[in-house]
Short mmCIF file of C-alpha atoms in Angstrom, two decimals:
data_model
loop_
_atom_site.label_atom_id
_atom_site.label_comp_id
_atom_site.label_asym_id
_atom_site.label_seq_id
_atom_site.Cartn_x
_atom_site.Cartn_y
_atom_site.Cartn_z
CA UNK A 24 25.82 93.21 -48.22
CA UNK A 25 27.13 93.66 -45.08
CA UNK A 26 30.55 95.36 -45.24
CA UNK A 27 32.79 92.78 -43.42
CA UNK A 28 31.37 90.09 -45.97
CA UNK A 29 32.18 91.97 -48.66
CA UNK A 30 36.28 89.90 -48.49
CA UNK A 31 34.13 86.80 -49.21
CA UNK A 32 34.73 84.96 -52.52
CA UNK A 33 32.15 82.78 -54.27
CA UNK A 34 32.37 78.23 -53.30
CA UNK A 35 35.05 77.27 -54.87
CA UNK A 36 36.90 80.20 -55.94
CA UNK A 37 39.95 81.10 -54.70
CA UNK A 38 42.59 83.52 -54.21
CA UNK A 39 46.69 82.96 -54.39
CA UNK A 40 48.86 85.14 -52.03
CA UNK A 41 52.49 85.50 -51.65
CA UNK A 42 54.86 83.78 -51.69
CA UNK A 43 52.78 81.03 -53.11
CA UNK A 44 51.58 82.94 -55.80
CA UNK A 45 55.04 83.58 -56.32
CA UNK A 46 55.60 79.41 -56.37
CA UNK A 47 53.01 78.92 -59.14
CA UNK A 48 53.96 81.96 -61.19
CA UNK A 49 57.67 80.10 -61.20
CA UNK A 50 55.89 76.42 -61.99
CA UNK A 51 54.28 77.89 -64.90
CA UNK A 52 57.36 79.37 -66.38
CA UNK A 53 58.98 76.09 -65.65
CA UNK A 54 56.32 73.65 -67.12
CA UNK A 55 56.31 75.85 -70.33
CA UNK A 56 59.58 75.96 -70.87
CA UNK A 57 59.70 71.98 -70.57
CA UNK A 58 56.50 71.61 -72.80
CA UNK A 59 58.70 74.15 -75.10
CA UNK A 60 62.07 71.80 -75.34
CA UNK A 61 59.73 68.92 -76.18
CA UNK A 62 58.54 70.99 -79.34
CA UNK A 63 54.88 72.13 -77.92
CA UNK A 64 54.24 75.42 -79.19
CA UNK A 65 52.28 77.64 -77.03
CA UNK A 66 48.87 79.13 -77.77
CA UNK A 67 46.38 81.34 -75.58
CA UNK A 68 42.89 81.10 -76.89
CA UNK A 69 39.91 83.61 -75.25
CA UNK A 70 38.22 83.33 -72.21
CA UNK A 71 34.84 84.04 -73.19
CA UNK A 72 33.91 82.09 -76.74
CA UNK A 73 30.39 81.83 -78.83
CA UNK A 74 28.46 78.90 -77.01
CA UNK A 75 28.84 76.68 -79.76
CA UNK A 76 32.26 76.54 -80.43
CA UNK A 77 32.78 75.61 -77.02
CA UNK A 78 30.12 73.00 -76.43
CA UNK A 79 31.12 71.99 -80.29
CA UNK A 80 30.70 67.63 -81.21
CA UNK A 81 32.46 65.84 -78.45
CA UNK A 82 32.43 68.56 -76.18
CA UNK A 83 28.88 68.51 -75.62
CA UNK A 84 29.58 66.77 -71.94
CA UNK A 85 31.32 70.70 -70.54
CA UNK A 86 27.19 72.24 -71.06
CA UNK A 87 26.47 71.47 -67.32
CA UNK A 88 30.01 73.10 -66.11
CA UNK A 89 29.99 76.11 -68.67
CA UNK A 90 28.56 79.66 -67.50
CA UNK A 91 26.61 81.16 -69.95
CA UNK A 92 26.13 84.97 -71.09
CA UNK A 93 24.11 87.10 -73.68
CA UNK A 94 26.63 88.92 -75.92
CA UNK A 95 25.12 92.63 -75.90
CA UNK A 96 26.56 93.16 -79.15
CA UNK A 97 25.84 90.13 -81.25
CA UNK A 98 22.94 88.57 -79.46
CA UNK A 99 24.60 85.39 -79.54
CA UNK A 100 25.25 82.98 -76.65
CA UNK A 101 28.54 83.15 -74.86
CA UNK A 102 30.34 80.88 -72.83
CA UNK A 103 32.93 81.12 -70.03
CA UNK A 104 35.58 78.56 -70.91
CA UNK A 105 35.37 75.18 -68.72
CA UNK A 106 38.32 73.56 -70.63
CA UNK A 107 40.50 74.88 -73.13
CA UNK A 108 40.85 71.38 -75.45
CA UNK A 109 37.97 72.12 -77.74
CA UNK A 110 39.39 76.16 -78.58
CA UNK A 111 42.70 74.28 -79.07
CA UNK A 112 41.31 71.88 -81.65
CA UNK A 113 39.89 74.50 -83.33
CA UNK A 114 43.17 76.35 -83.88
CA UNK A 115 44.75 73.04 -85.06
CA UNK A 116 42.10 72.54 -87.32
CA UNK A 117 41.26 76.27 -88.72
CA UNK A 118 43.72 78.69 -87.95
CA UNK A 119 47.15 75.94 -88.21
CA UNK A 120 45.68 73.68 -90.95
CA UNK A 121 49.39 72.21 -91.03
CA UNK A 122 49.49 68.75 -92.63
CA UNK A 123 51.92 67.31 -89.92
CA UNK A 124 51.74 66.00 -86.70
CA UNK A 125 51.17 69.34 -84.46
CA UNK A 126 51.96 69.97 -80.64
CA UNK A 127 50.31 72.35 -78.97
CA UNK A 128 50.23 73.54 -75.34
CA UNK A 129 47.92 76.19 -73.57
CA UNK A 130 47.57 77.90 -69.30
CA UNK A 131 44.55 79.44 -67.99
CA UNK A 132 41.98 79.96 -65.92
CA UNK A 133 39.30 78.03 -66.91
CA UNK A 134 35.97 78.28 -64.54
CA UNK A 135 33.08 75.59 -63.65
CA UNK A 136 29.73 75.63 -62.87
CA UNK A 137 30.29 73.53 -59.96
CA UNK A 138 33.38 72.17 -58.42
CA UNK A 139 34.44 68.46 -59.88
CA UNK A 140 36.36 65.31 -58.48
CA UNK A 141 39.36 66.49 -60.74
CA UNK A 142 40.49 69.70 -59.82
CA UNK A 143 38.44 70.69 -56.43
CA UNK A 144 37.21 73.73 -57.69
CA UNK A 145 34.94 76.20 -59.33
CA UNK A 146 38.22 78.15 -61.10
CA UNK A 147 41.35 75.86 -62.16
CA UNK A 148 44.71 77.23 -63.51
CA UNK A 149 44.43 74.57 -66.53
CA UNK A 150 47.75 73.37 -68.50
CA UNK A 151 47.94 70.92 -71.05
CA UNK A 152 49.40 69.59 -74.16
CA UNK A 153 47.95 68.16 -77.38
CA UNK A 154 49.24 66.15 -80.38
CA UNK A 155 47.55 66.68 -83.35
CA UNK A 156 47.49 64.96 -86.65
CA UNK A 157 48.78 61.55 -85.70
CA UNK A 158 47.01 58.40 -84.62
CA UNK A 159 49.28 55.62 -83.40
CA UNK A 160 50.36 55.20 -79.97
CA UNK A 161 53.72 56.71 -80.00
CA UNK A 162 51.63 59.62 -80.09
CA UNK A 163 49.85 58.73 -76.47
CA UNK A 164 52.83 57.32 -74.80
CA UNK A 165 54.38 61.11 -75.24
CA UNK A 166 51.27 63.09 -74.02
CA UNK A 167 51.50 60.02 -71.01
CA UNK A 168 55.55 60.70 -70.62
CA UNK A 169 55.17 64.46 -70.96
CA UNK A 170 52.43 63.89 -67.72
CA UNK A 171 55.19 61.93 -65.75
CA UNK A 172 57.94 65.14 -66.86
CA UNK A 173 55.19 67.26 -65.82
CA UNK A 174 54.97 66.19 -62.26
CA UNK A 175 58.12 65.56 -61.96
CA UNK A 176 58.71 69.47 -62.61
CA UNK A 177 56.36 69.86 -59.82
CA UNK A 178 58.00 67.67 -57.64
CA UNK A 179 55.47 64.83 -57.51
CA UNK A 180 57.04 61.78 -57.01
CA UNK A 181 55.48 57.79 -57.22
CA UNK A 182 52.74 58.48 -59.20
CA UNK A 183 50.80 55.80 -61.16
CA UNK A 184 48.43 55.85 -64.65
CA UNK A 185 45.06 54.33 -64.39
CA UNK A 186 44.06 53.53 -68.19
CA UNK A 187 40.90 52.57 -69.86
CA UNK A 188 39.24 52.65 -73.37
CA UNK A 189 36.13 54.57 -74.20
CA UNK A 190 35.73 51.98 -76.68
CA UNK A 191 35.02 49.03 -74.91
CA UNK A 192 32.07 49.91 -73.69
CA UNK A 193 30.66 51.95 -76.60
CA UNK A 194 31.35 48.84 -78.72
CA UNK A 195 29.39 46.71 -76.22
CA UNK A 196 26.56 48.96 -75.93
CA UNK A 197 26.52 49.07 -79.92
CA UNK A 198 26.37 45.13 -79.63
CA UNK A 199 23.55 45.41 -77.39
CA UNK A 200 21.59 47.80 -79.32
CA UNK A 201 21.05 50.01 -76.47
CA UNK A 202 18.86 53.11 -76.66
CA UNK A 203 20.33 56.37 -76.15
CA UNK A 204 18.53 56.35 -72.60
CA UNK A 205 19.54 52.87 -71.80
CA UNK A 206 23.39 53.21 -72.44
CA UNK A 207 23.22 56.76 -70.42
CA UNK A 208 21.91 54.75 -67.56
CA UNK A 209 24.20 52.05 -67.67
CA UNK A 210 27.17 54.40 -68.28
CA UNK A 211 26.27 56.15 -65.14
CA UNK A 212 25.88 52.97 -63.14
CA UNK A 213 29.14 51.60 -64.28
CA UNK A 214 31.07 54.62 -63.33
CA UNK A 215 29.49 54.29 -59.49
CA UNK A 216 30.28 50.56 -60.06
CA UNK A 217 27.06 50.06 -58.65
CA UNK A 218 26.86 46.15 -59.52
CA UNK A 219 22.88 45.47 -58.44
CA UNK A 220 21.87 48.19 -60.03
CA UNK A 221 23.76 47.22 -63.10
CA UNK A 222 22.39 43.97 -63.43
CA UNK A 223 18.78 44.97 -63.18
CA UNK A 224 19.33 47.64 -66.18
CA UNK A 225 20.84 44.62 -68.18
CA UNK A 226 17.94 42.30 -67.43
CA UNK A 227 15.53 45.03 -68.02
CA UNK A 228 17.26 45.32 -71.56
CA UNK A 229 16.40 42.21 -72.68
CA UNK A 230 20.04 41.48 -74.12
CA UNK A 231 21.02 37.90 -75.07
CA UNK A 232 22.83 36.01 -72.77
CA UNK A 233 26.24 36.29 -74.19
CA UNK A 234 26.43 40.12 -73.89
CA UNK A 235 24.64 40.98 -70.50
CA UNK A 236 27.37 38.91 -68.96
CA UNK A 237 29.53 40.97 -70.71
CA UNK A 238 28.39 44.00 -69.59
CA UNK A 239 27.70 42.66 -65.79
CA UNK A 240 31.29 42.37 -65.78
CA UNK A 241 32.95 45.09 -67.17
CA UNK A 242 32.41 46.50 -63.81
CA UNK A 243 34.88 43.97 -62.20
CA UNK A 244 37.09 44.26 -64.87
CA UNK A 245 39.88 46.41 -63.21
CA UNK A 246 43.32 46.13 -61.37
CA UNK A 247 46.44 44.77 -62.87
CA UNK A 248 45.18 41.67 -64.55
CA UNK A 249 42.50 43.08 -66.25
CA UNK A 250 43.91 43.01 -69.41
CA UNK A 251 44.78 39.34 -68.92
CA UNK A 252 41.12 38.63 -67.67
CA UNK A 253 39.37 40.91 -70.76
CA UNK A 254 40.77 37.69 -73.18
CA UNK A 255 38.50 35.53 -71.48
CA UNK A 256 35.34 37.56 -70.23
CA UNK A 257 35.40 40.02 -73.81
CA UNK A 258 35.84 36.82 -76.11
CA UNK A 259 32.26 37.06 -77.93
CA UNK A 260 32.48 40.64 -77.87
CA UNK A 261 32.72 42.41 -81.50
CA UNK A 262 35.65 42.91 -83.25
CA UNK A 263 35.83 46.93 -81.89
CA UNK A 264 36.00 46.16 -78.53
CA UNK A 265 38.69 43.34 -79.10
CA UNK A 266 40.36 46.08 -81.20
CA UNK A 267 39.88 48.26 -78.07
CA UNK A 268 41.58 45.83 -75.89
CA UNK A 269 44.35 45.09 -77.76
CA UNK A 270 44.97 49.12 -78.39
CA UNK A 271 45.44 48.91 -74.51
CA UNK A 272 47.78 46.19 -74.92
CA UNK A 273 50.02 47.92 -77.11
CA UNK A 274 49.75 51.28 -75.18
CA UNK A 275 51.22 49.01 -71.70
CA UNK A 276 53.63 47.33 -73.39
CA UNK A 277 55.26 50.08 -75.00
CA UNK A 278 54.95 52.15 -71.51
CA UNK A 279 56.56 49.76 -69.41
CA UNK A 280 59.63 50.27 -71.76
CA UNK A 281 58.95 54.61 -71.42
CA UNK A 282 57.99 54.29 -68.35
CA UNK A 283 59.83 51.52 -66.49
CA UNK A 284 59.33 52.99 -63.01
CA UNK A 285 55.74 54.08 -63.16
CA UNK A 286 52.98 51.81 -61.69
CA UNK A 287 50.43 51.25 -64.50
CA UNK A 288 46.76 49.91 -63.41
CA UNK A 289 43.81 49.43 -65.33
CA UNK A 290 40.12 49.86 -65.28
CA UNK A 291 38.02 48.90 -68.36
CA UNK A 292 34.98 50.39 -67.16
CA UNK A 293 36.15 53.84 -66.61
CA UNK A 294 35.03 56.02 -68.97
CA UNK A 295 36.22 59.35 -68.04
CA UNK A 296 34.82 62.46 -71.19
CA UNK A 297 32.91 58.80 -72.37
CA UNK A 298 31.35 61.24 -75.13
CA UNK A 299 34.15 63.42 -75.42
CA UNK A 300 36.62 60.89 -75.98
CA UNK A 301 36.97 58.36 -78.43
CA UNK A 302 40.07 55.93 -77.52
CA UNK A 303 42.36 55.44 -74.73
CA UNK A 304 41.47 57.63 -71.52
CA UNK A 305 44.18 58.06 -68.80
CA UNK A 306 44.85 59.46 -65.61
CA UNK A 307 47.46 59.94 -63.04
CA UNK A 308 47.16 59.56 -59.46
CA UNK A 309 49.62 60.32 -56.26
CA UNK A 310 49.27 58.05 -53.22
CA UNK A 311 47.35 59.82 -50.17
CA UNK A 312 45.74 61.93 -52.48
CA UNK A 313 42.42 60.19 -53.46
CA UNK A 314 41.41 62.75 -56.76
CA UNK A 315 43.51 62.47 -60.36
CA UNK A 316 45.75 64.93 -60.27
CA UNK A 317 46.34 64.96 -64.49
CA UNK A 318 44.00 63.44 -67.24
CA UNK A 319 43.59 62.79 -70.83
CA UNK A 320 42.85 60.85 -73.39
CA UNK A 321 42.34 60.34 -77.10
CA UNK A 322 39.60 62.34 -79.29
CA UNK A 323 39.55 62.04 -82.96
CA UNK A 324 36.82 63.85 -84.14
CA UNK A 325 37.03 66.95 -82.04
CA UNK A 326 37.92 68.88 -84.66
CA UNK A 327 35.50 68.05 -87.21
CA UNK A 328 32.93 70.57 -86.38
CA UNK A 329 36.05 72.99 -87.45
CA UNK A 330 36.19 71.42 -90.46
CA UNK A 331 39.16 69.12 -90.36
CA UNK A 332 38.62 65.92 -87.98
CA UNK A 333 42.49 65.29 -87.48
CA UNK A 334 43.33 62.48 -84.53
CA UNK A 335 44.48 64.01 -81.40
CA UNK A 336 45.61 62.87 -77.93
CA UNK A 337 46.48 65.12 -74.81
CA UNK A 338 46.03 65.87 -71.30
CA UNK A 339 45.81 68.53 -68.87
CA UNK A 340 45.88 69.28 -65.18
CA UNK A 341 45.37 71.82 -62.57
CA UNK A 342 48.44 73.67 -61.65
CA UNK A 343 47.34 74.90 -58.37
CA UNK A 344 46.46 71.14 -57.85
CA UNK A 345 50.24 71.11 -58.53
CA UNK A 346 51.15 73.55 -56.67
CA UNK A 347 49.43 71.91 -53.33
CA UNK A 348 50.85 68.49 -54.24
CA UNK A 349 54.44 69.57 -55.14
CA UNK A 350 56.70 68.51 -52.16
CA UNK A 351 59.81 70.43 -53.23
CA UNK A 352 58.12 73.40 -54.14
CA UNK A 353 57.55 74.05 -50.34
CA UNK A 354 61.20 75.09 -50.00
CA UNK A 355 60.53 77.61 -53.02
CA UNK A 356 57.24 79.00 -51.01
CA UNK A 357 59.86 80.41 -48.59
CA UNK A 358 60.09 84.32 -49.51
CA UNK A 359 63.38 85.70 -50.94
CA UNK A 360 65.36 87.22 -48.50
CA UNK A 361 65.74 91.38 -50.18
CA UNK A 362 67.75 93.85 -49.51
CA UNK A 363 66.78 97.51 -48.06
CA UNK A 364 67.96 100.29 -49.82
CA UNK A 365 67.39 104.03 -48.44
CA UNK A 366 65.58 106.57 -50.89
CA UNK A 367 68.01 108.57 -52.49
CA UNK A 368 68.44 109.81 -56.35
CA UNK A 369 72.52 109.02 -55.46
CA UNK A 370 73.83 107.93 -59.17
CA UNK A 371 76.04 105.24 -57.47
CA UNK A 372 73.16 104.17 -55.15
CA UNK A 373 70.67 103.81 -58.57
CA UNK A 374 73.44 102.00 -60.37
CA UNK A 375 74.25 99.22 -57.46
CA UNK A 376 70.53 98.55 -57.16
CA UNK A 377 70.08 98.13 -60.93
CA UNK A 378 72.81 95.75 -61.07
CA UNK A 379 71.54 93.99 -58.07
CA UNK A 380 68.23 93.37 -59.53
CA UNK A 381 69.30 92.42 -63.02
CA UNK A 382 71.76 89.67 -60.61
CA UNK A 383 68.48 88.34 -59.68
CA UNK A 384 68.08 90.07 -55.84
CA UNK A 385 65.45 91.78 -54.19
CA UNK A 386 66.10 94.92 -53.44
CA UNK A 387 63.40 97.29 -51.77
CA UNK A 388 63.27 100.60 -51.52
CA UNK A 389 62.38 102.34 -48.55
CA UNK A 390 59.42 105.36 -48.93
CA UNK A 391 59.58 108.85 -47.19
CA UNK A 392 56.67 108.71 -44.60
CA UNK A 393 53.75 110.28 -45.97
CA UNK A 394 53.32 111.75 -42.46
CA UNK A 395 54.38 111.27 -38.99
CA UNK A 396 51.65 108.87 -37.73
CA UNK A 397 53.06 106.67 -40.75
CA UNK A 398 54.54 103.44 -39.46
CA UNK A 399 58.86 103.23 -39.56
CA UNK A 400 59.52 101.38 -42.59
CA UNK A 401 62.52 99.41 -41.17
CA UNK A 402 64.88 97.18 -43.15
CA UNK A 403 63.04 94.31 -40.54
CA UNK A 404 59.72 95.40 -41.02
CA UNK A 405 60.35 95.43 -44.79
CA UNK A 406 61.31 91.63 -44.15
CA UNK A 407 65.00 92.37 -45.77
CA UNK A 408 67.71 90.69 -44.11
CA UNK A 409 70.72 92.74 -45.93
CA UNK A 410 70.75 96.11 -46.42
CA UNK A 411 73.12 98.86 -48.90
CA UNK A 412 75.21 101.20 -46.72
CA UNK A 413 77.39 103.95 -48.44
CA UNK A 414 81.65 102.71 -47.00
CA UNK A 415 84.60 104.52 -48.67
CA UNK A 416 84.69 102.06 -51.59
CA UNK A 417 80.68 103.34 -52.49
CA UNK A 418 77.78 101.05 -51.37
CA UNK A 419 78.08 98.17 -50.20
CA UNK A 420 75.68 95.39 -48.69
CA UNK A 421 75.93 94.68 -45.45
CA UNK A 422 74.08 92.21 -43.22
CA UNK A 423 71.31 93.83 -40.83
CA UNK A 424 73.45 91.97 -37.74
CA UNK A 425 76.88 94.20 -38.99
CA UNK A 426 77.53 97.29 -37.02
#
């Protein structure tokens, strides 16, 4: 490799420099500490896992975006995590084993195959929060007002939820008899919304009459009345799907009391983690900004391979998605003015910089030149804007501009 390529990183990997590194250091402290007044305790599983346990029931759809590794001492198959949700469940379910409702939060790296619509790269700083152990929908409006807290934190303002249900379209498929092949198909061509090429799966089916209009249309069947036109175009579906549709029914009602101010649209035929969720699927989108910026959903039985299938609901996002979104956290990327102090073992000089720093300031410390080719290391060229000169009352700051 030639040497001036060797400050290259990989496609989508990136680096975080100061001050915004900085930023996102003080976002994750913040977002923790809100996730910890809301009662989420905080766990940190591995980066590197066995294969299985990562790839484990419903989290078969993460093979594609997992890196994959020969343990040298076990032989085994490891994995570099490409979401955190499915180590989570397995704390909840092995390690906790707690018989109530649990909350649980995680940060990390986690790192992808490929970049994806969600985060935009290859190596996302993922956060999120789970609810374990309870299956009603005061459980899902939380995880979906903890999101709206969350960006708030971030300084993400007029955000909206786009919600679906997972099943809706596995109880259609189930009414259809579809083979494995034939619901992967249409699955794909429903989440391109690729109507023509939907309709000539369904005739190739050979489905009844009854349910290849209903699957011709769950394509169409977003925006704000889609709920309201489900009634009519889902009536001869089974009794799962109309359970799935009035699930999403209760969820809006009881969010447009939560969440009063936040836009709420629909899409039935979104299917976001299809086979890695199992109810309501959400995400949360900013205007301008044409990815999700936070998702989640519902997933039962992702702790079964664990041995304890609890219900659980949660979300997570990308905090340097966050971090690029965040319009008041701009102000915080501007660096902290410091303060320069000379090198010198002084007593008095040690003590007023220790009490400086523990006030919160920056205080730098000027270093002896190595040599004299060295360059000046200048309260300016330091970047401090103050600086601690010894006066007859001891030292004392003083601005740079003072005489």
């Amino acid at each position: 490799m030639m040497d001036e390529e060797r400050w290259l990183l990989p496609t989508g990997i990136e680096e975080i420099l100061p001050p915004q590194a900085q930023v996102l250091e003080s976002l994750r402290r913040d977002l923790l500490d809100l996730y910890r007044g809301w009662g989420y305790e905080l766990v940190i599983p591995p980066f590197i896992d066995y294969l299985e346990s990562l790839l484990t029931g419903t989290g078969q759809d993460l093979d594609l975006q997992t890196f994959k590794l020969t343990d040298q001492l076990s032989g085994r198959m490891l994995g570099v995590r490409a979401d955190m949700t499915p180590q989570v469940a397995r704390i909840d379910a092995h390690h906790l084993r707690r018989d109530t409702p649990t909350r649980l939060c995680y940060l990390g790296t986690v790192l992808h195959t490929r970049a994806d619509g969600f985060a935009g790269t290859r190596s996302p700083y993922q956060i999120g929060a789970e609810i374990f152990g309870h299956a009603g929908i005061e459980s899902e409006v939380e995880i979906l007002r903890l999101i709206s807290a969350t960006l708030s934190a971030a300084g993400i303002s007029g955000c909206y939820l786009d919600l679906g249900h997972v099943g809706i379209f596995r109880g259609l498929a189930r009414q259809a008899v579809l083979t494995a092949h034939q619901e992967h198909a249409l699955f794909d061509a429903l989440q391109r919304k690729a109507i023509p090429e939907i309709e000539t799966l369904v005739a190739d089916c050979g489905l009844t009459a009854a349910v290849a209009d209903m699957l011709i249309a769950l394509a169409d069947l977003n925006g704000d009345d889609a709920l309201t036109r489900a009634a009519t175009v889902l009536r001869l579906a089974e009794p799962a799907v109309q359970e799935a549709v009035d699930d999403l029914r209760r969820l809006a009602a009881a969010l447009h009391d939560w969440l009063p101010d936040v836009s709420i649209h629909y899409d039935l035929a979104e299917l976001r983690g299809y086979r890695y969720k199992t109810g309501a699927v959400f995400a949360a989108f900013v205007p301008g900004w044409g990815l999700e910026i936070a998702r989640g959903g519902r997933y039962d039985d992702i702790g079964r391979v664990f041995g304890r299938a609890r219900p659980a609901v949660g979300f997570s996002s990308d905090l340097k998605g966050l971090l690029r979104l965040g319009t008041q956290l701009a102000s915080r990327a501007a660096e902290t003015p410091a303060i320069y102090a000379p090198w010198s073992s002084d007593p008095a000089l040690l003590t007023q910089i220790q009490r400086l720093r523990q006030a919160g300031e920056r205080v730098i410390t000027a270093l002896p030149a190595g040599d004299a080719a060295a360059p000046q290391q200048t309260p300016r060229a330091l970047r401090c804007d103050r600086h601690l000169v010894q006066g007859a009352g001891g030292w004392e700051i003083q601005a740079l501009d003072e005489v």
